[in-house]
Amino acid sequence: MATPNIPLWEVFIRSRNGLAHKHVGSLHATDATLALQAARDIYTRRGEGLSIWVVPSNAITASDPAEKGMMFEPAESKIYRHPTFYDVPDEVGHM
Amino acid sequence: MATASISVSETPLVLYLLRRADDALILGHRLSEWCGHAPALEEDMALANMGLDLLGQARELYSYAAKVEGKGNDEDKFAYLRDVRQYRNLLLLEQPNGDFARTMLRQFFYSAFADLYWRAMMKSGDATLAAIAAKSEKESAYHLRHSSEWVVRLGDGTEESHRRAQTAIDDLWALTGEMFEADDSERSLIASGIAVDPATLRSRWLAMISDVVGEATLALPKSDWMQQGGRSGRHSEHLGHLLSELQSMQRTFPGATW
């Protein structure tokens, strides 16, 4: 089951109208057309989706895990950014 | 073989349904043989998915055949308790998987036909068949899409993949004519609007596959000599071996369930 030299693709599925495409996994395929078909065959077998995106994995620019202190810790101490310091009137309903 | 085969009352409609059900079961079983052996995990899943589509078609057709026949047979008995000579599938579909190119060319030739066939059958005068056709057509359309993409990539790929794809075409070609044949039993159903005449699909089929084969830089054989026999139970030596595996559990442990 080795897949030498076959490009890796990231797969995004939108499960319903109005929702965003969500990352579900990755796969190997030689080109975009076969990647889309493989995504259909691997990730939508149980009716998971209405729309598929495939993106070459090497097109993704990722943050460096080693920099997570600098990148993410400064946000942890700023609880005032969460909208939890006021009451929502009942009349507003579900937000 | 510990369990005797069933007998089937092959009225025209029962025979017609069994022929299509056998097509789906036998090709579906062939595809299932790839499970765990395909060139890549992605294609392993694709082949299994197509096999499961076909198994689903077979089950609906067998169940309907059992209902029409009304002799106490059911989908399992049709699948597990008929002998090789009672099977009515196309010779093309019982051919061994061979290499990946052969499996894909077999799928391509059949799916191109099945897509046209089921689309036409959506207008069948038989409401159950029309409903089965509506479901099967979407499945066949995808099988055709998938196998077409592979035929192009194999034919227009490397020297080795081109050679294998062309060999598969040359070897399987004489088995494609049977798809368009109809005997007297089927003619009565065609006349009454229950079945479509497969011969009317041939020119569109040829145009579809010629486009893909051309894009794949492959060539169709000039020969128009075609082998027949599957529809009347005269099979290649391969079907008996396939059935001995497919039926072994029910023949050895009659009525076993899980």
PDB file of C-alpha atoms in Angstrom, chain A residues 10-25 36 39-40 43-55:
ATOM      1  CA  GLU A  10      -6.058  17.845   2.076  1.00  0.00           C
ATOM      2  CA  VAL A  11      -9.792  17.189   1.962  1.00  0.00           C
ATOM      3  CA  PHE A  12     -12.541  19.574   3.095  1.00  0.00           C
ATOM      4  CA  ILE A  13     -16.199  18.573   3.231  1.00  0.00           C
ATOM      5  CA  ARG A  14     -19.262  20.759   3.589  1.00  0.00           C
ATOM      6  CA  SER A  15     -21.955  18.696   5.229  1.00  0.00           C
ATOM      7  CA  ARG A  16     -24.935  21.025   4.708  1.00  0.00           C
ATOM      8  CA  ASN A  17     -25.863  24.198   2.926  1.00  0.00           C
ATOM      9  CA  GLY A  18     -24.897  27.226   4.992  1.00  0.00           C
ATOM     10  CA  LEU A  19     -22.097  25.471   6.854  1.00  0.00           C
ATOM     11  CA  ALA A  20     -18.400  25.919   6.157  1.00  0.00           C
ATOM     12  CA  HIS A  21     -16.171  23.303   4.562  1.00  0.00           C
ATOM     13  CA  LYS A  22     -14.365  21.425   7.326  1.00  0.00           C
ATOM     14  CA  HIS A  23     -11.068  19.624   7.113  1.00  0.00           C
ATOM     15  CA  VAL A  24     -11.669  15.868   7.323  1.00  0.00           C
ATOM     16  CA  GLY A  25      -8.342  14.310   6.384  1.00  0.00           C
ATOM     17  CA  LEU A  36     -11.660  14.700  -5.854  1.00  0.00           C
ATOM     18  CA  ALA A  39     -12.162  12.137  -1.528  1.00  0.00           C
ATOM     19  CA  ARG A  40     -15.675  11.191  -2.574  1.00  0.00           C
ATOM     20  CA  TYR A  43     -14.797  10.582   2.993  1.00  0.00           C
ATOM     21  CA  THR A  44     -18.427  10.672   1.825  1.00  0.00           C
ATOM     22  CA  ARG A  45     -19.403   6.989   1.974  1.00  0.00           C
ATOM     23  CA  ARG A  46     -21.920   7.579   4.758  1.00  0.00           C
ATOM     24  CA  GLY A  47     -23.588  10.668   3.359  1.00  0.00           C
ATOM     25  CA  GLU A  48     -21.221  13.090   5.069  1.00  0.00           C
ATOM     26  CA  GLY A  49     -21.235  15.787   2.454  1.00  0.00           C
ATOM     27  CA  LEU A  50     -22.735  17.892  -0.282  1.00  0.00           C
ATOM     28  CA  SER A  51     -19.533  19.549  -1.446  1.00  0.00           C
ATOM     29  CA  ILE A  52     -15.847  18.630  -1.483  1.00  0.00           C
ATOM     30  CA  TRP A  53     -12.688  20.726  -1.738  1.00  0.00           C
ATOM     31  CA  VAL A  54      -9.294  19.188  -2.299  1.00  0.00           C
ATOM     32  CA  VAL A  55      -6.181  21.282  -1.824  1.00  0.00           C
TER      33      VAL A  55
END
